[in-house]
Short mmCIF file of C-alpha atoms in Angstrom, two decimals:
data_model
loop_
_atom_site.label_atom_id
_atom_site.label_comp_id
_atom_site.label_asym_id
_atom_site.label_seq_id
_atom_site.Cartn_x
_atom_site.Cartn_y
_atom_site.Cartn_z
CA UNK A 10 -29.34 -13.11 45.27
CA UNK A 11 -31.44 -15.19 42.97
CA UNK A 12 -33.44 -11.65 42.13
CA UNK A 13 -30.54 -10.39 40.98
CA UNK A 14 -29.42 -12.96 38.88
CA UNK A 15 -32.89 -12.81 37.21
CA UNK A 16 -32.63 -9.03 36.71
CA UNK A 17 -29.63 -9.28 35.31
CA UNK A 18 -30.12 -12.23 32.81
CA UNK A 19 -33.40 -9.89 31.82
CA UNK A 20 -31.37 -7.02 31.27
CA UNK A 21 -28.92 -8.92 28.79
CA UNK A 22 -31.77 -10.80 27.21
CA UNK A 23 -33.39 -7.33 26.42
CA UNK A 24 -30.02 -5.58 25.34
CA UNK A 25 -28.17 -8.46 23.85
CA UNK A 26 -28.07 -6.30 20.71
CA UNK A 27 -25.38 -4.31 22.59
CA UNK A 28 -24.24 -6.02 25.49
CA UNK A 29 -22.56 -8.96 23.09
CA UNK A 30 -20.60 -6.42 20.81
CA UNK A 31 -18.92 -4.48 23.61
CA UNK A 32 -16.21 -6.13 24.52
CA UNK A 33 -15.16 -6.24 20.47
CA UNK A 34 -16.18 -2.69 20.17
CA UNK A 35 -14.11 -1.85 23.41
CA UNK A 36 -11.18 -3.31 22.43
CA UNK A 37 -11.40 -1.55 18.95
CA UNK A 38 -11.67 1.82 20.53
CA UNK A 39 -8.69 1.08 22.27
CA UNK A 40 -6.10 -0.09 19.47
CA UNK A 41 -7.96 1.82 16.21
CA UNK A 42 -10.08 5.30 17.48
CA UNK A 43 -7.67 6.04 20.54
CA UNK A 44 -4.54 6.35 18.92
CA UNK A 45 -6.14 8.12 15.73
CA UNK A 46 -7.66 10.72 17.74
CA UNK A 47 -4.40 11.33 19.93
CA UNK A 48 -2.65 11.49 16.81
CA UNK A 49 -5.21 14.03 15.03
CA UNK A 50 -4.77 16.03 18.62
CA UNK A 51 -1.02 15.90 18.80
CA UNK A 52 -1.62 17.58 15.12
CA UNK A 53 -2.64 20.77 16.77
CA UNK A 54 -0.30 20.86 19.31
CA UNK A 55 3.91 21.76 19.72
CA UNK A 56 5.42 18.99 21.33
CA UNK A 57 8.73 17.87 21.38
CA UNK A 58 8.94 14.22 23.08
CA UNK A 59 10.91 14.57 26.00
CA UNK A 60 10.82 18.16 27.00
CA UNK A 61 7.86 19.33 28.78
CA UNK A 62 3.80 18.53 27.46
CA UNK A 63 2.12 19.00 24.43
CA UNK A 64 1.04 23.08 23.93
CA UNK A 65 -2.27 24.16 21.95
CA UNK A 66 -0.96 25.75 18.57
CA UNK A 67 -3.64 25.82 16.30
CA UNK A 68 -3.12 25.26 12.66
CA UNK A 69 0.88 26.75 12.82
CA UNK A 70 1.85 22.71 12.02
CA UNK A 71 -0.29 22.81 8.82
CA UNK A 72 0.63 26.28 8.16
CA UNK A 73 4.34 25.20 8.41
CA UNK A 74 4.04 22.52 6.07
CA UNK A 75 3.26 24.72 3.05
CA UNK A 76 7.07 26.10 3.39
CA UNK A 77 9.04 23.21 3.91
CA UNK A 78 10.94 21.93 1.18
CA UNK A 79 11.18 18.29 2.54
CA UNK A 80 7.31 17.86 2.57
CA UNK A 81 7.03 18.98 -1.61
CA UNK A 82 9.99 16.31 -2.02
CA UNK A 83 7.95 13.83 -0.21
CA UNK A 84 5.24 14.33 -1.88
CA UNK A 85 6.90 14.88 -5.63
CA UNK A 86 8.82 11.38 -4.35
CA UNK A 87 5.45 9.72 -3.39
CA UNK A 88 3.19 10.44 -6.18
CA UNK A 89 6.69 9.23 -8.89
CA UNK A 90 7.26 6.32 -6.57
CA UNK A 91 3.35 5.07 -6.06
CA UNK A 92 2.21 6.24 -9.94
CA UNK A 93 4.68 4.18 -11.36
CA UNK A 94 5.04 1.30 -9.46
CA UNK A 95 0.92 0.93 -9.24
CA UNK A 96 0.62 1.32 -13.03
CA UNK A 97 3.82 -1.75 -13.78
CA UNK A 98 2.21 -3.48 -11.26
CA UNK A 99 -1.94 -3.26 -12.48
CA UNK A 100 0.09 -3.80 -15.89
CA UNK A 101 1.73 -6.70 -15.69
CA UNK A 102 -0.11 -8.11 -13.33
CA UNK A 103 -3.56 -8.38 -15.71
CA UNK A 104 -1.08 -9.47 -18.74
CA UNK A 105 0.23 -12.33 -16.24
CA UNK A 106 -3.19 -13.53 -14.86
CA UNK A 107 -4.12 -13.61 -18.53
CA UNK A 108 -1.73 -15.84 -19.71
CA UNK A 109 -2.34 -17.71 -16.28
CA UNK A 110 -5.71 -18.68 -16.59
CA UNK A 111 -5.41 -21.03 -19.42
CA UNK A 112 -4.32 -24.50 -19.66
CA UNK A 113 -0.64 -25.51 -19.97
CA UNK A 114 1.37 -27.93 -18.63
CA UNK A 115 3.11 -27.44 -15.21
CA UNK A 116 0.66 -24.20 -14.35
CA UNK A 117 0.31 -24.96 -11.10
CA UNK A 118 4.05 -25.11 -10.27
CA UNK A 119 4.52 -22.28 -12.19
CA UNK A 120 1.97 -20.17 -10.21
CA UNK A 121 3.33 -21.79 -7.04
CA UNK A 122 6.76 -20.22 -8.09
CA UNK A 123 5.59 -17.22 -9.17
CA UNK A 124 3.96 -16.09 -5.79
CA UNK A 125 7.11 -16.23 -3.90
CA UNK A 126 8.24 -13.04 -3.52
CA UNK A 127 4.51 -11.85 -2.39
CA UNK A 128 4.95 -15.18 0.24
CA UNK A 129 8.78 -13.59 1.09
CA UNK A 130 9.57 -10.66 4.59
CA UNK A 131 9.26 -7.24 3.19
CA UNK A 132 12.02 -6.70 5.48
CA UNK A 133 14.27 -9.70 4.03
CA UNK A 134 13.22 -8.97 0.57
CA UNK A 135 14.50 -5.75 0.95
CA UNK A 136 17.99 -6.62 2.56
CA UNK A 137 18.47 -9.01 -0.33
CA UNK A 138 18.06 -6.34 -3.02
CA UNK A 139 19.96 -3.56 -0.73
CA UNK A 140 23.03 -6.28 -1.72
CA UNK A 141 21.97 -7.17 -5.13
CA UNK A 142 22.15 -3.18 -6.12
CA UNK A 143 25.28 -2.36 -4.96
CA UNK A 144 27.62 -0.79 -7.61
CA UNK A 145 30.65 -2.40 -6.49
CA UNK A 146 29.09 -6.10 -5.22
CA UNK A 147 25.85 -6.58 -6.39
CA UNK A 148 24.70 -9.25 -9.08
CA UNK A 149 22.65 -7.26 -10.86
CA UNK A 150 26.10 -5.27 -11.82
CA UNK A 151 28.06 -7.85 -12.31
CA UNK A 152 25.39 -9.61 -14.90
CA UNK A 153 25.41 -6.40 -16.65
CA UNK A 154 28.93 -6.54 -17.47
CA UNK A 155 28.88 -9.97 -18.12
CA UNK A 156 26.82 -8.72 -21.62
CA UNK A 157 29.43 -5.94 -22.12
CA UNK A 158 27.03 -3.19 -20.70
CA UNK A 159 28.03 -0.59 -17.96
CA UNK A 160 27.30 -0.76 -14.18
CA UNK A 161 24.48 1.40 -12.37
CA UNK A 162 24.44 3.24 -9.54
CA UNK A 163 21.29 1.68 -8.64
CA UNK A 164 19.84 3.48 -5.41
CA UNK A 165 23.38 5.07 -4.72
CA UNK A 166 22.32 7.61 -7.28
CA UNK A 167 19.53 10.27 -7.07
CA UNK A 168 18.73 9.80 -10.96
CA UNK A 169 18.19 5.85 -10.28
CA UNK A 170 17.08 5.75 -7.23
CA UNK A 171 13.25 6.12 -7.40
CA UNK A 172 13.59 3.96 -10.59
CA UNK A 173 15.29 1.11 -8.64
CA UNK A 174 13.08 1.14 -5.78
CA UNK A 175 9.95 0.65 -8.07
CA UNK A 176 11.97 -2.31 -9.86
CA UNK A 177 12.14 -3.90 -6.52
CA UNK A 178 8.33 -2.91 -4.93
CA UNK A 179 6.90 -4.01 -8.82
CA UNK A 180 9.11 -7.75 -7.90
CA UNK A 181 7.43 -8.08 -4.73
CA UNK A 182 3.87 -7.19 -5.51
CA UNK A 183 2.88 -8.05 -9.00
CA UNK A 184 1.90 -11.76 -7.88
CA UNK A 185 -0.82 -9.87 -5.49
CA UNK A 186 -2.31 -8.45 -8.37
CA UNK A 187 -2.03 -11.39 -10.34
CA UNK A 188 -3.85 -13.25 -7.57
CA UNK A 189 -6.64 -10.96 -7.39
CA UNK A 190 -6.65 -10.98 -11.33
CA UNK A 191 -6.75 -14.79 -11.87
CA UNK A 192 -9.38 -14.99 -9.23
CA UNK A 193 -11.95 -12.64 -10.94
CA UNK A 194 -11.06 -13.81 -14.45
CA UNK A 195 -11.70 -17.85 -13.45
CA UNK A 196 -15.52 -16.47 -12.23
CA UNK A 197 -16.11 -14.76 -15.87
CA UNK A 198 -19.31 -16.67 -17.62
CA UNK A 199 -18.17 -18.30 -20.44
CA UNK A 200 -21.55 -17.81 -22.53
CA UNK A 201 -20.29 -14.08 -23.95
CA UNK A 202 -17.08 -15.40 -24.75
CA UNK A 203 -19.06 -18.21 -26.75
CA UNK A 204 -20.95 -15.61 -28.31
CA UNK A 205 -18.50 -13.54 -29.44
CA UNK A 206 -16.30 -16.12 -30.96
CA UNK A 207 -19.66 -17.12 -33.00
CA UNK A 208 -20.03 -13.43 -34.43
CA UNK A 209 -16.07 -14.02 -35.52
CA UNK A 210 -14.70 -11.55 -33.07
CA UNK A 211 -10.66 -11.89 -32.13
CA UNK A 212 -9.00 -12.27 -29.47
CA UNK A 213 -8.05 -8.57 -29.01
CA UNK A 214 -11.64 -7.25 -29.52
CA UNK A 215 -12.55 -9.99 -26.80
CA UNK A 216 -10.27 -8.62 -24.60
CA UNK A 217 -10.80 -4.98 -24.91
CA UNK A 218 -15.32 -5.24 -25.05
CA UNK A 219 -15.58 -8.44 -23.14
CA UNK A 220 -13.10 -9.30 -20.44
CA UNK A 221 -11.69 -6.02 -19.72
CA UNK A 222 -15.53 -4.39 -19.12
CA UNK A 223 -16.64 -7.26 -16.94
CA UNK A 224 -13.03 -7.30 -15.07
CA UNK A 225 -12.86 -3.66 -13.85
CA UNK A 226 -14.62 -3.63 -10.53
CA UNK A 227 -11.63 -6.48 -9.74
CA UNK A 228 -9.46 -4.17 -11.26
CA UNK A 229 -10.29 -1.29 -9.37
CA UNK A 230 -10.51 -3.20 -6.27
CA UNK A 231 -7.26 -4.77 -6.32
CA UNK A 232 -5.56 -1.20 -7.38
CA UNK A 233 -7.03 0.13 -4.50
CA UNK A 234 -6.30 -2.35 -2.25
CA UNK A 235 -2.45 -2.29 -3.24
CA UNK A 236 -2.52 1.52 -3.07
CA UNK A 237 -3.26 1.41 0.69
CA UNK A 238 0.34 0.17 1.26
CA UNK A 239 1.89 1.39 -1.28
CA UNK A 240 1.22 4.78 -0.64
CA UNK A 241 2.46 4.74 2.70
CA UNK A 242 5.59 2.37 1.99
CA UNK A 243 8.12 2.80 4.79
CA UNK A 244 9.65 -0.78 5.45
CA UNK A 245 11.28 -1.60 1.57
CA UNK A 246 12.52 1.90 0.95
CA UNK A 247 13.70 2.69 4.73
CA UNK A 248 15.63 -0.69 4.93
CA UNK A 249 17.13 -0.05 1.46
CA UNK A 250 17.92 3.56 1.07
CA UNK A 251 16.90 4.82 4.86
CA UNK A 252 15.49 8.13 1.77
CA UNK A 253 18.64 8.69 0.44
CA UNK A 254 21.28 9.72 -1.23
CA UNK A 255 20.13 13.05 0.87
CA UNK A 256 16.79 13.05 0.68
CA UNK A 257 16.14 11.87 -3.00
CA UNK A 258 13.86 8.31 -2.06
CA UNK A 259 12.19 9.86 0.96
CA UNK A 260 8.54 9.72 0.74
CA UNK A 261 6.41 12.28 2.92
CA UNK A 262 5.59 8.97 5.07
CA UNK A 263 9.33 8.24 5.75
CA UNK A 264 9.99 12.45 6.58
CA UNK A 265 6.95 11.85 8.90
CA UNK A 266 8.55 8.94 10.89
CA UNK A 267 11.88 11.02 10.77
CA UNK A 268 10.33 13.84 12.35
CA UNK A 269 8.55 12.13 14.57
CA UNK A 270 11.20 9.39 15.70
CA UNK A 271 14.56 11.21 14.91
CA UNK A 272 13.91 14.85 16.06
CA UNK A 273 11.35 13.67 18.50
CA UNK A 274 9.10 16.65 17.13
CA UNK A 275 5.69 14.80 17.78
CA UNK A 276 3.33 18.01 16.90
CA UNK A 277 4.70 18.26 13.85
CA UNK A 278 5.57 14.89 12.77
CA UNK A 279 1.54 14.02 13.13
CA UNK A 280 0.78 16.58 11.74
CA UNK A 281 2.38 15.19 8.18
CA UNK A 282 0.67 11.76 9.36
CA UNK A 283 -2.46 13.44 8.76
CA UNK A 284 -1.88 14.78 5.44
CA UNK A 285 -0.55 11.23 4.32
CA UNK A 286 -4.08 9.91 5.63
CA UNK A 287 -6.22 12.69 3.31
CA UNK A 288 -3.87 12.04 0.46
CA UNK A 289 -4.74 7.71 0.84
CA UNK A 290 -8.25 8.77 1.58
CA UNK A 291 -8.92 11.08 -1.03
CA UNK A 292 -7.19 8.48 -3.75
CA UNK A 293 -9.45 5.48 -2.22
CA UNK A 294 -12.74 7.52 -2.28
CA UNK A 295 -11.71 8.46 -6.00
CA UNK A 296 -11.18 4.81 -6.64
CA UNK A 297 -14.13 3.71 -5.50
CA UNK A 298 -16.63 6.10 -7.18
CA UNK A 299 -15.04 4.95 -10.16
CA UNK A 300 -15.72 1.48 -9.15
CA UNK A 301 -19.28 1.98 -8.45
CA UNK A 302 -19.75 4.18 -11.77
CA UNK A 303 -21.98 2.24 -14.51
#
């Protein structure tokens, strides 16, 4: 018995560099590879969820996406909806953690405030503003006539609907960026700025050859960062507009989950999950190079 003890105390002492990690890289297996590669299989496969098991079909899913209508809406709908709410969001958030990181009075309140709605439920935010945009009870409505100008139709509307939903996501999220911001514009070095102001430069040319140059990596970093949810939004719009009126909010992540939860079509329905995950890969391997580029 002792013998074996000894042999096995050996055998971890001369593969601790693998023996340690396993139960980690077990469990990751398990909850991250596993249901990726059943996913990428069910891609190839014609299963409906319920009725019999998955069958071998090749590429007919992928081949079947090029002529549906509903995945170029999703996509048209996810590139309008992501483009525009990343730019107001990279936007205003550097023009906010600009004005943040100087000195005023009451800035930490302020910033305390201001973070809220990134602090708030997706899920709750979302239920507030489904209530706050309707035509016929919401606030924002009935402010607007207060100042003598017409109601929208918010999201009830396919011309305001994409608009409406990026008013909301932009609410939620700017304070991340802001964050991120603020946090690589406290750790600038101060002796350029002192430089600069010694030559007589303004504060514009500051910005633009200074701050901006030395602030991109965070830039690009934070964008890319945001973009990994973003581009895949399901909770906000789903609660909100479940991708209507008819299918003018859905995004091709929302027609995935509908396929795959509401018509139980599980072949196909991954097979849209994987085009979702080359479309967020492909933008985050763009985004990079472009950080790493001198």
């Amino acid at each position: 018995m002792r013998r074996i003890a000894q042999a096995l105390s050996d055998f971890i002492d001369r593969r601790q560099s693998w023996v340690f990690p396993a139960p980690a890289v077990i469990v990751l297996l398990l909850i991250v590879v596993f249901p990726i590669a059943f996913n990428l299989y069910l891609a190839f496969t014609k299963w409906t969820i319920g009725l019999g098991q998955p069958r071998f079909i090749g590429l007919d899913n992928f081949v079947d996406l090029l002529t549906d209508e509903r995945v170029l809406n999703g996509t048209v709908v996810m590139i309008a909806f992501s483009g525009l709410s990343l730019a107001l969001e990279m936007g205003l958030g550097l023009m906010i953690a600009l004005y943040f990181n100087r000195e005023f009075k009451g800035s930490e309140a302020v910033q305390a405030i201001y973070i809220f709605p990134f602090a708030a439920t997706p899920v709750a935010v979302a239920l507030i503003w489904r209530i706050m945009l309707n035509p016929e009870v919401g606030v924002l409505n009935y402010l607007l006539r207060l100042v003598g100008l017409p109601g929208s139709l918010w999201v009830s509307s396919e011309h305001t609907v994409i608009l409406s939903l990026v008013m909301v996501d932009v609410w939620k999220w700017t304070p991340m960026i802001t964050l991120i911001v603020l946090a690589g514009l406290k750790s600038l070095p101060h002796d350029p700025y002192e430089a600069a102001r010694i030559d007589g430069a303004n504060a514009l040319q500051i910005f633009w050859h200074i701050t901006l140059p030395m602030i991109r990596p965070v830039l690009i970093a934070a964008l890319m960062l945001r973009s990994l949810d973003n581009l895949k939004e399901f909770d906000m719009i789903y609660t909100i507009t479940q991708g209507g009126p008819g299918i003018a909010s859905e995004t091709l992540y929302l027609y995935s989950y509908t396929v795959g939860f509401q018509f139980f079509k599980a072949g196909y329905g991954s097979a849209l999950m994987v085009v979702v995950f080359l479309i967020v890969l492909v933008f985050n391997v763009v985004m990079n190079r472009l950080r790493l580029a001198k």
